[in-house]
Short mmCIF file of C-alpha atoms in Angstrom, two decimals:
data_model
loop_
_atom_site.label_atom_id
_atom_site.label_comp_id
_atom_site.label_asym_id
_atom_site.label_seq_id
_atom_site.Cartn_x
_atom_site.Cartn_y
_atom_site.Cartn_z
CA UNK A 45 94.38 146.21 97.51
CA UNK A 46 93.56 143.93 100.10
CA UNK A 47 89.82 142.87 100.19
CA UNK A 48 88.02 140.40 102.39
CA UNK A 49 87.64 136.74 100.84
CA UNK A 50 84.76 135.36 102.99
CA UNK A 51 82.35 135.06 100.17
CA UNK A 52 84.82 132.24 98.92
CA UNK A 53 85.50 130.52 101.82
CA UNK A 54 82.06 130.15 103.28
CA UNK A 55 82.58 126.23 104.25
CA UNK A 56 85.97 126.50 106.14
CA UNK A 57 84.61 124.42 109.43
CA UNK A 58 85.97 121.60 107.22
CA UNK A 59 89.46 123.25 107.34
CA UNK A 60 90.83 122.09 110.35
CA UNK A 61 93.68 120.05 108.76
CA UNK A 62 94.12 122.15 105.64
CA UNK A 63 98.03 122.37 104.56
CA UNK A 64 98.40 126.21 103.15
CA UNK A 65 101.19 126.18 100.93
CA UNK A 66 103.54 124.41 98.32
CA UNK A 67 105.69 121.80 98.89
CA UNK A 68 109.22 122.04 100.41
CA UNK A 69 112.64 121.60 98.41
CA UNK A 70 114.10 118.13 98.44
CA UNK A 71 116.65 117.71 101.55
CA UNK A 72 120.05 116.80 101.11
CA UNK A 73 119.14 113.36 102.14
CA UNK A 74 116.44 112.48 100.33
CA UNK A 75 116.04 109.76 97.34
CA UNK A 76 114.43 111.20 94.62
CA UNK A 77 112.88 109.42 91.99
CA UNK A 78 110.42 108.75 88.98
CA UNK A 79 106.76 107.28 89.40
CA UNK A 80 104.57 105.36 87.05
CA UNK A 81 102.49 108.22 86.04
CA UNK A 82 98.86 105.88 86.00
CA UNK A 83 95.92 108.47 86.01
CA UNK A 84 97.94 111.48 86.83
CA UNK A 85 99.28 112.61 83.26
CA UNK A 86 102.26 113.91 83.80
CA UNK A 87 105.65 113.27 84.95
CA UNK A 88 105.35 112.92 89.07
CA UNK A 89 108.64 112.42 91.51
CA UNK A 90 108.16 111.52 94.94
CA UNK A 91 110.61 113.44 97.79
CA UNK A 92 110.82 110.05 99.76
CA UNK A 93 113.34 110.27 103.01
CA UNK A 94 114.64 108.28 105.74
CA UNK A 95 116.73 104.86 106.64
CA UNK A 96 115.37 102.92 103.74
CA UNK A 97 118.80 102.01 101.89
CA UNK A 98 117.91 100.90 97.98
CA UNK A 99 117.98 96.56 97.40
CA UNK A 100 120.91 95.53 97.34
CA UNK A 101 123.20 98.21 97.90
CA UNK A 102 124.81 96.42 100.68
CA UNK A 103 127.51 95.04 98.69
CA UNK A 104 126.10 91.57 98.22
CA UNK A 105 126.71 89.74 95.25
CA UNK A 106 122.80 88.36 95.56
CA UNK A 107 120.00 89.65 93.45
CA UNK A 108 117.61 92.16 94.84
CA UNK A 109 114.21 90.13 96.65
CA UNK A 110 111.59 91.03 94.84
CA UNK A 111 109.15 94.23 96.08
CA UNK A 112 108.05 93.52 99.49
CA UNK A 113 104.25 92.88 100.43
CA UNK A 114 101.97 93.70 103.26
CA UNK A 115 98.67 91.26 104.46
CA UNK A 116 97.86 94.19 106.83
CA UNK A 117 97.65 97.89 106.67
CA UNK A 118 96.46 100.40 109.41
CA UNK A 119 96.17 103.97 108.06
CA UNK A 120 96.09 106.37 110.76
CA UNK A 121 95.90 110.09 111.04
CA UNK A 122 93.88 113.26 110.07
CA UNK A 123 91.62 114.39 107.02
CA UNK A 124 94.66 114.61 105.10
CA UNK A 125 94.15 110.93 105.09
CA UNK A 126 90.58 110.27 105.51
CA UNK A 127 89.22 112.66 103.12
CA UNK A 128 88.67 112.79 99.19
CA UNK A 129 85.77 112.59 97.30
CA UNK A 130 83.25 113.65 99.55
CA UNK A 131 80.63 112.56 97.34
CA UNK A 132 82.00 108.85 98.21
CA UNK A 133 82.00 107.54 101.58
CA UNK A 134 83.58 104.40 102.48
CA UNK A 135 81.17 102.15 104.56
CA UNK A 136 81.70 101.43 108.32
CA UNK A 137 83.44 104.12 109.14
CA UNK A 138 81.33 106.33 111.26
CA UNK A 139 81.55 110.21 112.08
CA UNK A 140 84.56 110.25 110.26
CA UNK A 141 83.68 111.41 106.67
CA UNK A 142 86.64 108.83 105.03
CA UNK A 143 86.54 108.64 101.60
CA UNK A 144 86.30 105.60 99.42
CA UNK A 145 89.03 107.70 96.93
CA UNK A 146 91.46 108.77 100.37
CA UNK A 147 95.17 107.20 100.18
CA UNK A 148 94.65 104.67 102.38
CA UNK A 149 91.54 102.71 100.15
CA UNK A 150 93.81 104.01 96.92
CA UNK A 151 96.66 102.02 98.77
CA UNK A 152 94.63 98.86 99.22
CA UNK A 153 94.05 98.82 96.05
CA UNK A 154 97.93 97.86 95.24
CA UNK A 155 98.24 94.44 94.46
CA UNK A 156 101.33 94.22 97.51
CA UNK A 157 99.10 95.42 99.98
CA UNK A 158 96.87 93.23 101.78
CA UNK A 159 93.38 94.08 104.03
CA UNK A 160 93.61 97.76 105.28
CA UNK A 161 92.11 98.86 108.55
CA UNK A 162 91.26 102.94 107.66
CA UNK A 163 91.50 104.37 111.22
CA UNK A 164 92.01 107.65 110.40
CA UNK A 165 89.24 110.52 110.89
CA UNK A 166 88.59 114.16 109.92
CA UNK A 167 89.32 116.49 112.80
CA UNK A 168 92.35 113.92 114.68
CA UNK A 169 95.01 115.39 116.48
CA UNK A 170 97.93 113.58 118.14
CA UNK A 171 95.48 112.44 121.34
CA UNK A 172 92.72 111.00 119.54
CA UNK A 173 95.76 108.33 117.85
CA UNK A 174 97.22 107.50 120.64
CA UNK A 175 93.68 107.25 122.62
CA UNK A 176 91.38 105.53 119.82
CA UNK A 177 93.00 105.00 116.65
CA UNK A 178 96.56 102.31 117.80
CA UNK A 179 94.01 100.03 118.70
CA UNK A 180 93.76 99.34 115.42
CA UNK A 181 97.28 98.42 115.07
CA UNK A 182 98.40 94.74 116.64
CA UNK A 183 101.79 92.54 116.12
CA UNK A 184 100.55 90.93 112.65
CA UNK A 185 100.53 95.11 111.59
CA UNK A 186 103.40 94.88 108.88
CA UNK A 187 102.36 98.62 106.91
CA UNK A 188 101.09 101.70 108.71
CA UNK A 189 100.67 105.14 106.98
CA UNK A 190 100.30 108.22 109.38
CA UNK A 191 99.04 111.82 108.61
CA UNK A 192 99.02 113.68 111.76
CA UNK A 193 100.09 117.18 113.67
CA UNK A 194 98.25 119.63 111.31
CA UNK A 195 95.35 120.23 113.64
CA UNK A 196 97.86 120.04 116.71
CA UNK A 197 99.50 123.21 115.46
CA UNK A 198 96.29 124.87 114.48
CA UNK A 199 96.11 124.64 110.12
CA UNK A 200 92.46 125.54 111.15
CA UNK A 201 93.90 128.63 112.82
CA UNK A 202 96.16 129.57 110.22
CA UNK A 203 93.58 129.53 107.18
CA UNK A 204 91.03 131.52 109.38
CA UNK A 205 94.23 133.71 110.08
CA UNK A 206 94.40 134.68 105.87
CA UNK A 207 91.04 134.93 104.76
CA UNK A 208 90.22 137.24 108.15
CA UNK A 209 87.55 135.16 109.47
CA UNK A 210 86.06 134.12 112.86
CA UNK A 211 88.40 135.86 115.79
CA UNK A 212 90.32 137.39 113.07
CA UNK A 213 87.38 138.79 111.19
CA UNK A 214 88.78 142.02 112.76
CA UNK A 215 92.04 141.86 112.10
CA UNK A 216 93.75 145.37 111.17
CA UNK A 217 95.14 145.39 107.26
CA UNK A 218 98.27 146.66 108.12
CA UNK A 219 98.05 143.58 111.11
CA UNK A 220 99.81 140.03 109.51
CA UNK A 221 99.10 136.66 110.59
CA UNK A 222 102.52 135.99 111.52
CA UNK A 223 102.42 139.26 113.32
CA UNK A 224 99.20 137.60 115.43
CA UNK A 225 99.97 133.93 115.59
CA UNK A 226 103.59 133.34 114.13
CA UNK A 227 105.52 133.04 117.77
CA UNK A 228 102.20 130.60 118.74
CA UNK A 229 102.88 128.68 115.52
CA UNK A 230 106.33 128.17 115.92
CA UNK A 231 106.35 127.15 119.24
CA UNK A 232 103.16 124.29 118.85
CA UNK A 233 105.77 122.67 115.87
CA UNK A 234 108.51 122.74 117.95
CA UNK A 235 105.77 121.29 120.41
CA UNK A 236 104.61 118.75 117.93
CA UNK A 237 107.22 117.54 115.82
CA UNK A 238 110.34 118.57 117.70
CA UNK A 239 112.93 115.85 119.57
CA UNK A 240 111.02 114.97 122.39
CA UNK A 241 107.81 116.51 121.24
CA UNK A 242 104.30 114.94 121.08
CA UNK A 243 104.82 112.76 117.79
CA UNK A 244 107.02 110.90 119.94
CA UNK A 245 104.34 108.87 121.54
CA UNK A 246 102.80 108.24 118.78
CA UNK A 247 105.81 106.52 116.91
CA UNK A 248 106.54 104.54 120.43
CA UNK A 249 103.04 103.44 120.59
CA UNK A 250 103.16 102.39 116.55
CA UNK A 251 106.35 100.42 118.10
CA UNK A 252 104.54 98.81 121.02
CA UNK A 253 102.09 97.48 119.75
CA UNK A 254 103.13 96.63 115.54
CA UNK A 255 107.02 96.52 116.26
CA UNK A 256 107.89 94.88 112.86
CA UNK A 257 105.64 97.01 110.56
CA UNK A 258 106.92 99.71 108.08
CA UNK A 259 105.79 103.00 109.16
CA UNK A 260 105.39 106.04 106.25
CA UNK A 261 104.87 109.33 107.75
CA UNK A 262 102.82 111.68 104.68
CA UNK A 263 103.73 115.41 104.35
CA UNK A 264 100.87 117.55 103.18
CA UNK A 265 100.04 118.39 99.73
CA UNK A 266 100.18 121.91 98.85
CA UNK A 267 97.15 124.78 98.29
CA UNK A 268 99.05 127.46 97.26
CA UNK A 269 101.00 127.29 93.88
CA UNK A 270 104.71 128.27 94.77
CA UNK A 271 104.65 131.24 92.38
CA UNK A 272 101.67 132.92 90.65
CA UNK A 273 98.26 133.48 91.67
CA UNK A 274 94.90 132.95 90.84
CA UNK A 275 91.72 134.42 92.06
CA UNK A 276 91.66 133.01 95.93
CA UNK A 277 95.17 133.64 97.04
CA UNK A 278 95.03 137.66 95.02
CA UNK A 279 91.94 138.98 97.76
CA UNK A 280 94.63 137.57 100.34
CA UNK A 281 97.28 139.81 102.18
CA UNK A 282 100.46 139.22 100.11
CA UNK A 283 102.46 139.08 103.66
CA UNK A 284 100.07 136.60 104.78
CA UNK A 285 100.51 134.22 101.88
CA UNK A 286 104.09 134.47 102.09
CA UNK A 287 103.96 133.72 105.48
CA UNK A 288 101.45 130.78 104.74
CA UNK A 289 103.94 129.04 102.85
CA UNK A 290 106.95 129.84 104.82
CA UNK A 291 104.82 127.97 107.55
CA UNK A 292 103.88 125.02 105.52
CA UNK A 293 107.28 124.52 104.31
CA UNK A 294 108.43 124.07 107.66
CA UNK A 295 105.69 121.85 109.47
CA UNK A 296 106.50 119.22 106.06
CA UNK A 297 110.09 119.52 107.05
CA UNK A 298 109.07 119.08 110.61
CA UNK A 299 106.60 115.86 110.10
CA UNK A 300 110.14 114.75 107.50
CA UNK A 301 112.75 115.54 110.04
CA UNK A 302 110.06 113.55 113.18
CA UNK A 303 109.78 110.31 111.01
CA UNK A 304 113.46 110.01 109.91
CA UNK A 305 114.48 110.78 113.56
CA UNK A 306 112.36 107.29 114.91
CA UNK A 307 113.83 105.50 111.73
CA UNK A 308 110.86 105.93 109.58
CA UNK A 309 110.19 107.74 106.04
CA UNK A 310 108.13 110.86 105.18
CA UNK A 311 106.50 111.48 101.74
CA UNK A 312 105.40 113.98 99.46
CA UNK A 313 104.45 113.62 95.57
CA UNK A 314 105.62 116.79 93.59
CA UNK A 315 105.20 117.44 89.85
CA UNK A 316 106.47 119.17 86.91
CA UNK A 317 103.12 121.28 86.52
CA UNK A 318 101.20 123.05 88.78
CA UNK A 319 99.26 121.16 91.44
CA UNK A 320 98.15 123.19 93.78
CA UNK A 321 94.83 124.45 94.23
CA UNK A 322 95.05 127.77 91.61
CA UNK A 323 95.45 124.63 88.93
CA UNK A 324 92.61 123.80 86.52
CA UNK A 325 89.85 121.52 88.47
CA UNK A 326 91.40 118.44 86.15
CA UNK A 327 94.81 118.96 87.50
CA UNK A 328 94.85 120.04 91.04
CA UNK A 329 95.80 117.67 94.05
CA UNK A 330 93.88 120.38 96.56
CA UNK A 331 91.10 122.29 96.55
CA UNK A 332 90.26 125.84 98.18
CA UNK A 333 86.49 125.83 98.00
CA UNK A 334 85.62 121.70 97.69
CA UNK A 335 81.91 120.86 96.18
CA UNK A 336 82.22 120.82 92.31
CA UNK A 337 83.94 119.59 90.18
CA UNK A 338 86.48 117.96 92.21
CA UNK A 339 83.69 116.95 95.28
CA UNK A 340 87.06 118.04 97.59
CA UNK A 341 86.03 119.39 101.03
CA UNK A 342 87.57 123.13 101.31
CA UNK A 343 91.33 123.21 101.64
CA UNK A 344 91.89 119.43 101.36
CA UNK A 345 93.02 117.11 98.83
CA UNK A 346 91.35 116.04 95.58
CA UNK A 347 90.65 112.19 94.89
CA UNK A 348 93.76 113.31 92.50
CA UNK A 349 96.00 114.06 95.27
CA UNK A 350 95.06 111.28 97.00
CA UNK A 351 96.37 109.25 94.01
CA UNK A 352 99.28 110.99 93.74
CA UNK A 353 100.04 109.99 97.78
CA UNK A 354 99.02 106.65 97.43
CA UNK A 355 101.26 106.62 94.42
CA UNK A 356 104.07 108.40 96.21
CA UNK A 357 103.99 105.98 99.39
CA UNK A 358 104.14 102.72 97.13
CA UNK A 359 107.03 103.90 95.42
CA UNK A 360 108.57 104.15 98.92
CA UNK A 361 107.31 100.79 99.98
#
């Protein structure tokens, strides 16, 4: 039976970018392969696709160059990117709430990447890149990382959608969130991410202004385990969390399809176990609720996760 889960999800202002379901299958083009496991503990593959060709697979007799490094890295996007531990800030960045465990300071901390510039901020949608963060980004820009389009096609919407809250705190049972929003949904990522849609100005401006830098596009880590359940997702509407994940699945094959299509790659860690946020607090890369144990803000990713990206974008680099 369907009851109402608004004594769990109390703290879902902080939602707004939250990605609601597990990741998508590997496409038919992607290069697939396996990553130093550091702090993670287990066997983790990163889906990793676009025009980067392997060294030396051009038919040249030469040796491989050696793994390519950066002096400077922008990170833009949302609080896919900026957050983490909430419980530690990075200094100088104001009214943003970036974490000192996001990607982007993980990143830095790879001995091929040089001084990052973390532009990216809870809350950013597509006009507060191309209006506040790019001038971050100048010609000596040689690695940019971008998380962006989840508020743009309302994640905030969708989780307050399933767990019946705000404007949908009324919401008939026998009423589904794709029955209320899905035609809205699908139209902002067609909006967003489709040819011609508004994550084109945003690669064109990365072009403009850092033409020569490598640009890595990051899908968004799951919440919801692909199978099973655990005690959040069961006092949700089953149709709602299949929708939930139908959705997901597509916006990371949207933000996938929108970086390959300006000549750019997309990323996503996956794992053998169960990552999402139903796994134990030791193992998950999301978390519903945030506070304790992981120090997560609700329906974002864990200082784990945030590993597991940083991990999954130098493999790629």
């Amino acid at each position: 039976m369907f009851t109402s889960p608004r004594a769990l999800v109390a703290s879902l202002a902080l939602a707004a970018s939250a990605a609601l379901a597990a990741s998508p299958a590997a496409s038919a083009q992607s290069e697939t392969g396996a990553l130093d496991t550091g702090s993670l503990g287990s066997a983790v593959v990163v889906e990793a696709t676009g025009s980067f060709a392997p060294l030396g697979s051009l038919g040249s007799s030469l040796p491989a160059p050696g793994p390519r490094t950066y002096d400077s890295y922008v990170a833009l996007g949302d609080s896919y990117a900026a957050l983490g531990d909430q419980t530690q800030l990075a200094p100088g960045v104001e009214d943003c709430d970036n974490s000192a465990t996001n990607y982007p300071n993980q990143l830095d901390a790879n001995p091929r990447v040089g001084e990052l510039t973390d532009a990216s901020c809870g809350g950013a949608q597509i006009p507060q890149v191309l209006e506040s963060q790019v001038k971050a980004l100048d010609a000596g820009t040689d690695l940019v990382t971008l998380s962006i389009g989840g508020n743009d096609v309302g994640f905030s919407t969708m989780v307050g959608c399933i767990t019946r809250q705000g404007p949908f705190a009324d919401l008939p049972a026998t009423t589904t969130c794709d029955d209320a929003i899905g035609d809205q949904v699908d139209g902002d990522i067609a909006a967003v991410y489709g040819d011609g849609g508004a994550i084109k100005a945003v690669y064109a401006a990365i072009a403009e202004r850092s033409p020569d830098a490598t640009v890595v596009a990051t899908r968004y880590l799951p919440l919801m385990p692909t199978e099973g359940s655990c005690a959040f997702i069961e006092q949700l509407h089953p149709a709602d969390v299949a929708w939930a994940r139908d959705v997901t699945t597509r916006i990371n094959a949207a933000v996938d399809a929108a970086a390959e299509r300006h000549g750019h790659v997309s990323v996503l860690p996956t794992d053998t176990v169960d990552r999402s946020a139903c796994a134990p607090a030791d193992q998950r890369w999301t978390d519903f609720q945030g506070g304790a144990p992981t120090n997560a803000a609700p329906m974002h990713p864990t200082t784990l996760g945030q590993t597991a990206m940083a991990e999954a974008i130098g493999a790629a680099i």
